Each structure stands twice: as structure tokens, then as C-alpha cells.
Tab-separated table of C-alpha atoms in Angstrom:
chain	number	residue	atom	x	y	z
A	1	UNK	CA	62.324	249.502	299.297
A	2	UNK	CA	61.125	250.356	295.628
A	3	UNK	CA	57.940	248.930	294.023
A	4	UNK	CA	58.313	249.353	290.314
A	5	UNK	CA	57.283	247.145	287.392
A	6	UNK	CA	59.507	244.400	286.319
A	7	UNK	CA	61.897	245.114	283.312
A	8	UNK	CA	63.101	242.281	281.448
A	9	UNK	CA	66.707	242.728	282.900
A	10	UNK	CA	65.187	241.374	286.422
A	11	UNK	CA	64.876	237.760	284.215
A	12	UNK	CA	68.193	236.085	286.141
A	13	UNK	CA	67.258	237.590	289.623
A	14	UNK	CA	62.943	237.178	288.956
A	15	UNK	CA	63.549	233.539	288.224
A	16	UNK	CA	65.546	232.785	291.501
A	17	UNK	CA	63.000	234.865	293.343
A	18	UNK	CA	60.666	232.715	291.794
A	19	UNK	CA	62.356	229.493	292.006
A	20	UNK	CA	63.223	230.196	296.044
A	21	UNK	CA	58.997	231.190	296.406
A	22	UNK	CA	58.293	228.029	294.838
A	23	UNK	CA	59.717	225.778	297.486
A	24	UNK	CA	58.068	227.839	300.484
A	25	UNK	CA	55.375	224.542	300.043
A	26	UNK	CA	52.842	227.572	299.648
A	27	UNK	CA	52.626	227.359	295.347
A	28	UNK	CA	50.119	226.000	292.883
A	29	UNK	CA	53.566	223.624	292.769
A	30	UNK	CA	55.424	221.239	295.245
A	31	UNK	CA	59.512	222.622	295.468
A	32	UNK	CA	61.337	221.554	292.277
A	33	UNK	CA	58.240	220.573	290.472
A	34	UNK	CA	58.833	224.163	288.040
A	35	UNK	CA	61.633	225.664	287.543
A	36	UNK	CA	61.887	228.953	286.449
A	37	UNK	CA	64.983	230.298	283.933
A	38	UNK	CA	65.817	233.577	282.819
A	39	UNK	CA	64.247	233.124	279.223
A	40	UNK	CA	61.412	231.554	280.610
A	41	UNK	CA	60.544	234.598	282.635
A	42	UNK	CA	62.214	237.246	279.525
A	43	UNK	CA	59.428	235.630	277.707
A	44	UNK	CA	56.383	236.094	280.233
A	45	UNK	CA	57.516	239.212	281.127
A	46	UNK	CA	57.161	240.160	276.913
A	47	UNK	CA	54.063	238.114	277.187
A	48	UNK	CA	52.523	241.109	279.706
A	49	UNK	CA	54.326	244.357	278.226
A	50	UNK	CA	51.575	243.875	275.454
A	51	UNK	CA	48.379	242.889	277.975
A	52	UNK	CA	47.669	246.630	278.881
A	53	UNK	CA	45.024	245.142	281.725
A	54	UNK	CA	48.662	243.182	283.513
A	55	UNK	CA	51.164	244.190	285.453
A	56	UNK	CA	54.652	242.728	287.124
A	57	UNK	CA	55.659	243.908	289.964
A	58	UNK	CA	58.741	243.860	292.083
A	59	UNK	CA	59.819	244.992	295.689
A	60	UNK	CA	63.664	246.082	295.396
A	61	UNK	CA	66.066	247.196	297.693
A	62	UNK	CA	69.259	247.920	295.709
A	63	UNK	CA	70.456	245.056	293.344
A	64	UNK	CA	68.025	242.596	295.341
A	65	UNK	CA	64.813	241.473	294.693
A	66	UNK	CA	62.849	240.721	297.698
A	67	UNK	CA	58.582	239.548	296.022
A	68	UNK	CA	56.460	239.989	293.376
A	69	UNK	CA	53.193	240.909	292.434
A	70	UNK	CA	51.782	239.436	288.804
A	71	UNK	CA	48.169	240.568	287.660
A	72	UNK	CA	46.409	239.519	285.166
A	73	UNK	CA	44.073	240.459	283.456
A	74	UNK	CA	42.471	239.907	280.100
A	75	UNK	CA	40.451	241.282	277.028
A	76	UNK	CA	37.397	239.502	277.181
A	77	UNK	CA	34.673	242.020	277.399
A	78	UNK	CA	32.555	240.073	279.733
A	79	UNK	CA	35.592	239.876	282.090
A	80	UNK	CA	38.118	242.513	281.324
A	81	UNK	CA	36.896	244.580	284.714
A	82	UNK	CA	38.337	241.650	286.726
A	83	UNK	CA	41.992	240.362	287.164
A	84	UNK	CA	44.058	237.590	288.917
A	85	UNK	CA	46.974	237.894	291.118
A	86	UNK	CA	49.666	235.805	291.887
A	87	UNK	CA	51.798	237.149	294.893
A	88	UNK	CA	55.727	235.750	296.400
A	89	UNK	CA	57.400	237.142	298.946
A	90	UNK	CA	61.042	236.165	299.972
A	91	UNK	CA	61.093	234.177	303.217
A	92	UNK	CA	62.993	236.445	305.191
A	93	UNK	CA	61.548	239.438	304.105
A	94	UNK	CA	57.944	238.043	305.034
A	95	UNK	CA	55.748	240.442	307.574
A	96	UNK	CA	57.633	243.268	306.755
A	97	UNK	CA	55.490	245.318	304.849
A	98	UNK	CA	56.547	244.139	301.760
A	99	UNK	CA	53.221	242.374	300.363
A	100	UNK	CA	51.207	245.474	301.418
A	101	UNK	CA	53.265	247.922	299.527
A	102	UNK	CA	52.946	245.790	296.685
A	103	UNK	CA	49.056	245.342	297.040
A	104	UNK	CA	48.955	248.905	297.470
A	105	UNK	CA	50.790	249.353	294.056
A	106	UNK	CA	48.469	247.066	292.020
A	107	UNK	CA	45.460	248.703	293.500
A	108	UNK	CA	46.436	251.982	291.341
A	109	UNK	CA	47.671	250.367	288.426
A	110	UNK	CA	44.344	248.474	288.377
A	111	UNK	CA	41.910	251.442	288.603
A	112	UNK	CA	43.915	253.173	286.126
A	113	UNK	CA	43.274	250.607	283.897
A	114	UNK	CA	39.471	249.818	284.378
A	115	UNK	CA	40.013	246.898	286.706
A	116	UNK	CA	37.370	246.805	289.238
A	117	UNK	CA	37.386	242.686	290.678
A	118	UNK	CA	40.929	241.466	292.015
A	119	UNK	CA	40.925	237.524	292.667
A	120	UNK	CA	43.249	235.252	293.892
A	121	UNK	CA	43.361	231.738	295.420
A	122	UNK	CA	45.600	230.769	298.898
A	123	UNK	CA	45.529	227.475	300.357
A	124	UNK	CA	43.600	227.209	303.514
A	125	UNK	CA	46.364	226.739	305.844
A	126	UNK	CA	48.715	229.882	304.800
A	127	UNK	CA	47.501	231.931	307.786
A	128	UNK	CA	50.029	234.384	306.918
A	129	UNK	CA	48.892	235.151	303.517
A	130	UNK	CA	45.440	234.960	304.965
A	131	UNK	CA	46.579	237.375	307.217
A	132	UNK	CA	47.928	239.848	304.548
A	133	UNK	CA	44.432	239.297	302.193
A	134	UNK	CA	41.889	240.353	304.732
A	135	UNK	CA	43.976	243.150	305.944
A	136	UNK	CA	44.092	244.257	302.006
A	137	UNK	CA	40.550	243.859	301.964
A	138	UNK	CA	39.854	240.892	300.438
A	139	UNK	CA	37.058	238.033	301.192
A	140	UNK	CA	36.703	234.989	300.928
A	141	UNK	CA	34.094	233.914	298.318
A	142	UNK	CA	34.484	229.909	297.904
A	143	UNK	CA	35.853	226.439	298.947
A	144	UNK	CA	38.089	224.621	296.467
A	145	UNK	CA	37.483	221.475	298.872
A	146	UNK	CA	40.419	218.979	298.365
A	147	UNK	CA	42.062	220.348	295.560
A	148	UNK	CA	45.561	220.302	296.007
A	149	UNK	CA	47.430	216.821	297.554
A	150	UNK	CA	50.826	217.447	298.643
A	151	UNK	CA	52.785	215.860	302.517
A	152	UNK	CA	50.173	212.800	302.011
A	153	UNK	CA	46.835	214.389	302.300
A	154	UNK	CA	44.544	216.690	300.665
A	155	UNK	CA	44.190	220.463	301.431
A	156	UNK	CA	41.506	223.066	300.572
A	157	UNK	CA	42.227	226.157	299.003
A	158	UNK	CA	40.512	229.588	299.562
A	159	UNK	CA	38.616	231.770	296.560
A	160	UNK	CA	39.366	235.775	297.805
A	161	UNK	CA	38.337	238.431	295.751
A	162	UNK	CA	38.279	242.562	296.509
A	163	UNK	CA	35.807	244.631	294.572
A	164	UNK	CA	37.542	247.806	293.932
């Protein structure tokens, strides 16, 4: 398994990655809300090749694709030290290692580049990815009570940060 950045030739295979993340129920969107396309992620991925605080990274095992890790960070001066992630593992490959190695990645791209706070959000109930966070180091820092509504109810979702 490779962890490299994303090159805009993973577009077809990043957006079925993407697409097949999606509809784990886990995402910021229910399955088939978003669907990603090729030019839609071509585009984003152009979108970060000129952010020099961002970064797009993918697990690969040959011609497969198998998560990502997307950071992001900006140019504000107040907040350029800090950055968000947004993390997707493929089903199958979950608890393999995969979301470590990719963690593990970011971590050096992000001190080479003067980014010292990592956040993220999770929704309360992923005890896997809660799992993966605190062993990565992160903590929680807030309560987004009731903010998502998805299978009839209302769900909280966890604030995590790492200081680096």
C-alpha cells in the first residue's frame, strides 16, 4: 500500500472512492445526496495544487484506490497554523491500517508546511473513526448537539482537534 498525493488522473477512480464513502451513512451527506464526477473532483483537485497549506491524499495498492485524506488549510494569517481534514476509507479495507498510514502522512506534510492545529468533525456514533482519532492523538474539544438529522432522529457530532 502507497500513500502519495492525488494526481489529477485519480479523477474517475477518486470520485467512485468518493461516491462509495458517501453512502457508508458516516458523511456530512445521506447516500446519493452528492455525487461526485471526474471533473468535479479534476477541478478540486486544481483547486488544492495552488493552496500550498492542502494536501490530497490517497492509499493505493496497484490500479486501486482504497481512502483518502483531504486537508485543508488556508491563508488567513490568524488561522493559517491550523487545517481541516476530511478522511474516507473503503469499507472493506476499514481497520487495516489504512487511515493510520494516511494520518501519519498528513502529519509530515503539515509540519513541513507550518501547520500546527489539525481539526476535524465525526459524528458521535462512528466508534470506529472514534477509534482511529484518539489513537492518532486527537481530542475531543466540543458538542455539535443535534446537528445532523438523518434515519428519523437527530445525532450529535464530535469537534477533535490534535495540536501538533
Amino acid at each position: 500500500m502507497e500513500i502519495r498525493r492525488a494526481l489529477r488522473q485519480d479523477s474517475d477512480e477518486l470520485a467512485a472512492l468518493f461516491n462509495h464513502v458517501e453512502d457508508s451513512g458516516y458523511m456530512l451527506f445521506n447516500p446519493g445526496e452528492r455525487i461526485a464526477t471526474d471533473i468535479q473532483m479534476e477541478k478540486q483537485l486544481e483547486q488544492l495544487e495552488k493552496n500550498p497549506r492542502s494536501a490530497f491524499l490517497v492509499a493505493e495498492s496497484g490500479p486501486d484506490l482504497h481512502g483518502y485524506l483531504l486537508l485543508v488549510g488556508n491563508g488567513l494569517e490568524r488561522t493559517r497554523h491550523a487545517a481541516k481534514i476530511v478522511i474516507g476509507i473503503r469499507e472493506k479495507d476499514r481497520g487495516k491500517g489504512i487511515g493510520a498510514r494516511l494520518f501519519h502522512e498528513m502529519e509530515k506534510f503539515a509540519r513541513l508546511n507550518g501547520i500546527r492545529r489539525l481539526e476535524l468533525s465525526v459524528i458521535a456514533n462512528n466508534a470506529s473513526a472514534l477509534s482511529l482519532y484518539a489513537k492518532m492523538g486527537f481530542e475531543q474539544e466540543g458538542v455539535r448537539r443535534e446537528s445532523l438529522f438523518f434515519d428519523g432522529k437527530f445525532h450529535d457530532e464530535y469537534l477533535l482537534s490534535k495540536l501538533l
